[in-house]
mmCIF file of C-alpha atoms in Angstrom:
data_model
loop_
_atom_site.group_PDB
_atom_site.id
_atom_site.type_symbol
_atom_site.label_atom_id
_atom_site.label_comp_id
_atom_site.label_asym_id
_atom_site.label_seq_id
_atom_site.Cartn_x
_atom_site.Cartn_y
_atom_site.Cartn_z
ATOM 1 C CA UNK A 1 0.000 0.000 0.000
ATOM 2 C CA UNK A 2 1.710 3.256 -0.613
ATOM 3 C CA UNK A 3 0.432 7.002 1.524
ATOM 4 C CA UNK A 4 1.807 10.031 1.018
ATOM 5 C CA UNK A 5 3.287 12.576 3.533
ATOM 6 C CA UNK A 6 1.419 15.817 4.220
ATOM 7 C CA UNK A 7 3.939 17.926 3.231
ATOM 8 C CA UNK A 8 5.560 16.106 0.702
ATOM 9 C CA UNK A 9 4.751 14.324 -2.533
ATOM 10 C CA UNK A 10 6.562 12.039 -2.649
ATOM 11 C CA UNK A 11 5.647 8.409 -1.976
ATOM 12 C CA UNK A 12 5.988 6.062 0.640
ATOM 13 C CA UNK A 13 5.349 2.564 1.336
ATOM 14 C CA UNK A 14 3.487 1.707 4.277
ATOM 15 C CA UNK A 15 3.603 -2.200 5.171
ATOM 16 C CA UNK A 16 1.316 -3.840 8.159
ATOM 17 C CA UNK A 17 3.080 -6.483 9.772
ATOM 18 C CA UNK A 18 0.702 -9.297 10.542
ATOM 19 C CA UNK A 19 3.748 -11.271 11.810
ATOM 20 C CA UNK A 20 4.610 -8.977 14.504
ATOM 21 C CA UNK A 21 1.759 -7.682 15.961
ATOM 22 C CA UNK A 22 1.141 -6.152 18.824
ATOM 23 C CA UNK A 23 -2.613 -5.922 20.640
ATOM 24 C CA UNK A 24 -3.823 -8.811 17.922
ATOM 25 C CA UNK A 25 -3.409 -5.969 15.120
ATOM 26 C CA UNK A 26 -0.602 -5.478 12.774
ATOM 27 C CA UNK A 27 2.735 -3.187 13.413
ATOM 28 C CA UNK A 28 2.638 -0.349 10.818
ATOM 29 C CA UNK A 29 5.791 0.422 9.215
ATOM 30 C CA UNK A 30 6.758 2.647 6.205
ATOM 31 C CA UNK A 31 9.733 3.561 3.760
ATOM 32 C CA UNK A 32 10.227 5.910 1.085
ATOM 33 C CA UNK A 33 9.447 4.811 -2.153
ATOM 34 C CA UNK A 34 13.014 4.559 -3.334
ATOM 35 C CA UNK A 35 14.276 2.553 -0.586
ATOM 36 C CA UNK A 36 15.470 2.445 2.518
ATOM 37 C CA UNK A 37 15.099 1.201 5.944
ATOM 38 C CA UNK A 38 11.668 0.438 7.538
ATOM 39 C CA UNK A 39 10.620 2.874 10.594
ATOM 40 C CA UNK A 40 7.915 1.847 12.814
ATOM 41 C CA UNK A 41 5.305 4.499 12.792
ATOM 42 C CA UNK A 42 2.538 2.651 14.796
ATOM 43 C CA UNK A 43 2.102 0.044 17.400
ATOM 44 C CA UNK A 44 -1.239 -0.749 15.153
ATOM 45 C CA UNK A 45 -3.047 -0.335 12.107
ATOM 46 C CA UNK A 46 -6.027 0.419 14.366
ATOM 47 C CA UNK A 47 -4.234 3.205 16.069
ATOM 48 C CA UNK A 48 -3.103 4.472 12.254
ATOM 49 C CA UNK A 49 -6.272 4.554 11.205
ATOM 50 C CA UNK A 50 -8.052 6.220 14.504
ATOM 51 C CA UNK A 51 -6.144 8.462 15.044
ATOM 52 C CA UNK A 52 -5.609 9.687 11.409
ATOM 53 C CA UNK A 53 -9.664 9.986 10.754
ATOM 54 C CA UNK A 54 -9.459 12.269 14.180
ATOM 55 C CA UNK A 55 -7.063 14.305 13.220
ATOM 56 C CA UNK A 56 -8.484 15.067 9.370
ATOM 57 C CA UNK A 57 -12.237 14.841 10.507
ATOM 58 C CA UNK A 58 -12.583 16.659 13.918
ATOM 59 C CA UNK A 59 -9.589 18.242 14.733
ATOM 60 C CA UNK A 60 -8.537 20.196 11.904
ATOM 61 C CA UNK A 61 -12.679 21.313 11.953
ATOM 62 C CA UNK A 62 -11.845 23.611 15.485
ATOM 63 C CA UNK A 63 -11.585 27.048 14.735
ATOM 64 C CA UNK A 64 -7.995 26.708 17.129
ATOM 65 C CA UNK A 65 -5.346 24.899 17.662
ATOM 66 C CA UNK A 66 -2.035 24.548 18.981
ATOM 67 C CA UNK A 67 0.931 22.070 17.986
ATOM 68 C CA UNK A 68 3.673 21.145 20.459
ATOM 69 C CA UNK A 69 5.280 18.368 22.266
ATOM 70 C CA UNK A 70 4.953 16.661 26.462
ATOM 71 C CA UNK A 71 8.182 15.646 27.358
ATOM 72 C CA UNK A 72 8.237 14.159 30.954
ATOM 73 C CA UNK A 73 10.974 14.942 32.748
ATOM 74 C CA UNK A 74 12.538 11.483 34.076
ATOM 75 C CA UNK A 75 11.378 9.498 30.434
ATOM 76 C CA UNK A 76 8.683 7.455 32.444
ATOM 77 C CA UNK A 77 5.132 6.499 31.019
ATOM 78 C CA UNK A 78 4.317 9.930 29.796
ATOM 79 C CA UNK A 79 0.543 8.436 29.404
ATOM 80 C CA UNK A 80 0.848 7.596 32.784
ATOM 81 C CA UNK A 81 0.951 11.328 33.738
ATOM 82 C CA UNK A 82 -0.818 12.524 30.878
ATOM 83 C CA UNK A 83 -4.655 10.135 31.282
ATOM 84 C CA UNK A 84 -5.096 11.353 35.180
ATOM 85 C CA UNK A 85 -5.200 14.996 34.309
ATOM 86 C CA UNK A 86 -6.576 14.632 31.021
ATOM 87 C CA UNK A 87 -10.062 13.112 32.763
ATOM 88 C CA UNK A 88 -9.797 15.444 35.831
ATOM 89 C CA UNK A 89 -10.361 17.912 33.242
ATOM 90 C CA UNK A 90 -13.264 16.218 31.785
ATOM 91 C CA UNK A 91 -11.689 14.536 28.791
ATOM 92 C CA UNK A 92 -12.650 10.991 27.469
ATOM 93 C CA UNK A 93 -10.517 8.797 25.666
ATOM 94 C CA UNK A 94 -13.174 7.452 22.798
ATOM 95 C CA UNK A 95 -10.573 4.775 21.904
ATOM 96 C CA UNK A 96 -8.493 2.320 23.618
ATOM 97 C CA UNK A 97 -4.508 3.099 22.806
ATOM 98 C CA UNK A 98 -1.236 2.473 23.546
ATOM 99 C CA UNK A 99 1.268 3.803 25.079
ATOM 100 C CA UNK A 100 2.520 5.731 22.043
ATOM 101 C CA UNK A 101 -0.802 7.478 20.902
ATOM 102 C CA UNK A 102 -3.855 8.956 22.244
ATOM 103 C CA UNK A 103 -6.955 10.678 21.832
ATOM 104 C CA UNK A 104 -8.601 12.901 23.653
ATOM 105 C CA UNK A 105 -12.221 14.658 23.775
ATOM 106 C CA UNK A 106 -14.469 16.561 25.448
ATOM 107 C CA UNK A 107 -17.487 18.949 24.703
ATOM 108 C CA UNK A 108 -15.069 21.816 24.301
ATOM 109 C CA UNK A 109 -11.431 21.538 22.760
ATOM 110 C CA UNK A 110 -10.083 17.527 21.546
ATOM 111 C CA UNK A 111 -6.061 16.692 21.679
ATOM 112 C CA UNK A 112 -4.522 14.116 19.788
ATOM 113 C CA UNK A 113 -0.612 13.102 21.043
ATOM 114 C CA UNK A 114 1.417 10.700 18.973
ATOM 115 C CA UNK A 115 5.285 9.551 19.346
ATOM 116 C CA UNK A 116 6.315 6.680 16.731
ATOM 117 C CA UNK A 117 7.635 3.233 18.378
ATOM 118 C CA UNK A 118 10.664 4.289 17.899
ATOM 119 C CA UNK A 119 10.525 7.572 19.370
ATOM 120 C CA UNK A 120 12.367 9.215 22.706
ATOM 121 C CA UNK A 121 10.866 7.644 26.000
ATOM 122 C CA UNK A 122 8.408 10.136 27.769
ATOM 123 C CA UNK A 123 7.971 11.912 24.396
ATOM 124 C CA UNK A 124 4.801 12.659 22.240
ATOM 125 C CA UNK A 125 4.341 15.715 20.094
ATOM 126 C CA UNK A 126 0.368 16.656 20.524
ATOM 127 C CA UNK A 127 -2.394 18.666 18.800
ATOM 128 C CA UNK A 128 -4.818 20.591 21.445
ATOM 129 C CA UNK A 129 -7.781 21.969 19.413
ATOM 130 C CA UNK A 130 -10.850 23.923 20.502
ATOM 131 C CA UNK A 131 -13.218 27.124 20.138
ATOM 132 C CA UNK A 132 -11.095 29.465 21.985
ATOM 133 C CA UNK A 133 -7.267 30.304 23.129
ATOM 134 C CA UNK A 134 -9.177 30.672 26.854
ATOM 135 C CA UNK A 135 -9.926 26.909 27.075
ATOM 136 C CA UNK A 136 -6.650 25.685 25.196
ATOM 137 C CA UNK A 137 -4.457 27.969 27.475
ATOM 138 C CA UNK A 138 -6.144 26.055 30.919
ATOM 139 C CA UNK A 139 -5.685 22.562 29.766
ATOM 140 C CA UNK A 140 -2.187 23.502 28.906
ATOM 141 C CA UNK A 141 -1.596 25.384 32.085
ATOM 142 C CA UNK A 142 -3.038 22.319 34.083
ATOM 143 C CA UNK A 143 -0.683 20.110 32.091
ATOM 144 C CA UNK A 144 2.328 22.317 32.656
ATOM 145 C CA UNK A 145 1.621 22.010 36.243
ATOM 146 C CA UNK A 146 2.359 18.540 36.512
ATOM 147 C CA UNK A 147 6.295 18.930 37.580
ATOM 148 C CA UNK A 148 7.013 15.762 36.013
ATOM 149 C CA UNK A 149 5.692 17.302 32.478
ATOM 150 C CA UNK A 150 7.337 19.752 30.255
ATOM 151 C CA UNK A 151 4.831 21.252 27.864
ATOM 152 C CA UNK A 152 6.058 23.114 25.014
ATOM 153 C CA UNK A 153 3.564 25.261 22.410
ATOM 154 C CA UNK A 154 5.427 25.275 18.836
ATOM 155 C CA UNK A 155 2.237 26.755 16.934
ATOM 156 C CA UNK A 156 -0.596 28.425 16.611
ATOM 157 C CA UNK A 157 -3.137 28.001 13.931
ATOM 158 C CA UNK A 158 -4.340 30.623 13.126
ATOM 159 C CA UNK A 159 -1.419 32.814 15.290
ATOM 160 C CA UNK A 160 -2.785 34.557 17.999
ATOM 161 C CA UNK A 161 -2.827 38.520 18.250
ATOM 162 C CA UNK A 162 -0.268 39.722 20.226
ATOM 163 C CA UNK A 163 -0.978 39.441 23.971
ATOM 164 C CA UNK A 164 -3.891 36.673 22.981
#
């Protein structure tokens, strides 16, 4: 099966591996059309798909969002730290993950967080989207509370106003 990058046209092969699966779903793996190594990019074709259809069909739909990356300090579980504030904030997880992915969602701003298998330990770059920069800014300032968490804002879309 062959995708194609976002920002890029050119191709690249994505391969499920039924022979090493993990969660009784196939290991998703890729490499660029004119060869190469093969780099894990999900723990399964489930997760792939879930949390690609989120990301093109709901969150790119909020009128806000924000790109950046959770690193937790000592490389533990990041989704360890991450679920129990997540929910104390009134998100739901719609669908079961692993420890590399999730997806989050509540009545008023949705986050999607994603490191490959092969990524750093306690790492996930995220995307927190909502109807205003008021909402966004609390989850992120409950998140950045967490001593154990580093949160880090790359982007805006579209930039806030100076001061907003």
């Amino acid at each position: 099966m062959i995708g194609y990058e976002s920002d890029e046209m050119m191709p690249l092969h994505f391969f499920y591996d039924f022979q090493h699966s993990v969660r009784e779903d196939a290991r998703v793996t890729k490499s660029h059309a004119l060869g190469g190594g093969f780099h894990h990019v999900f723990d399964t074709l489930r997760e792939k798909l879930t949390w690609g259809s989120f990301l093109a069909f709901h969150l790119i739909t909020l009128p806000l969002s924000c790109i950046g990356s959770f690193k937790r300090r000592d490389g533990g579980d990041l989704r360890a730290t991450l679920d129990p504030i997540m929910e104390s904030l009134g998100f739901v997880r719609p669908v079961e993950t692993g420890p590399n992915c999730a997806i989050y969602r509540s009545p008023q701003a949705s986050m999607a967080t994603y490191s490959g298998p092969e990524g750093l330990p306690g790492f996930q770059t995220f995307r927190l989207a909502g109807q205003d920069s008021a909402r966004l800014r609390r989850v992120l300032g409950q998140l950045g509370c967490e001593s154990s968490l580093r949160v880090e804002v790359d982007e805006w879309r579209p930039p806030l106003a100076s001061g907003g």
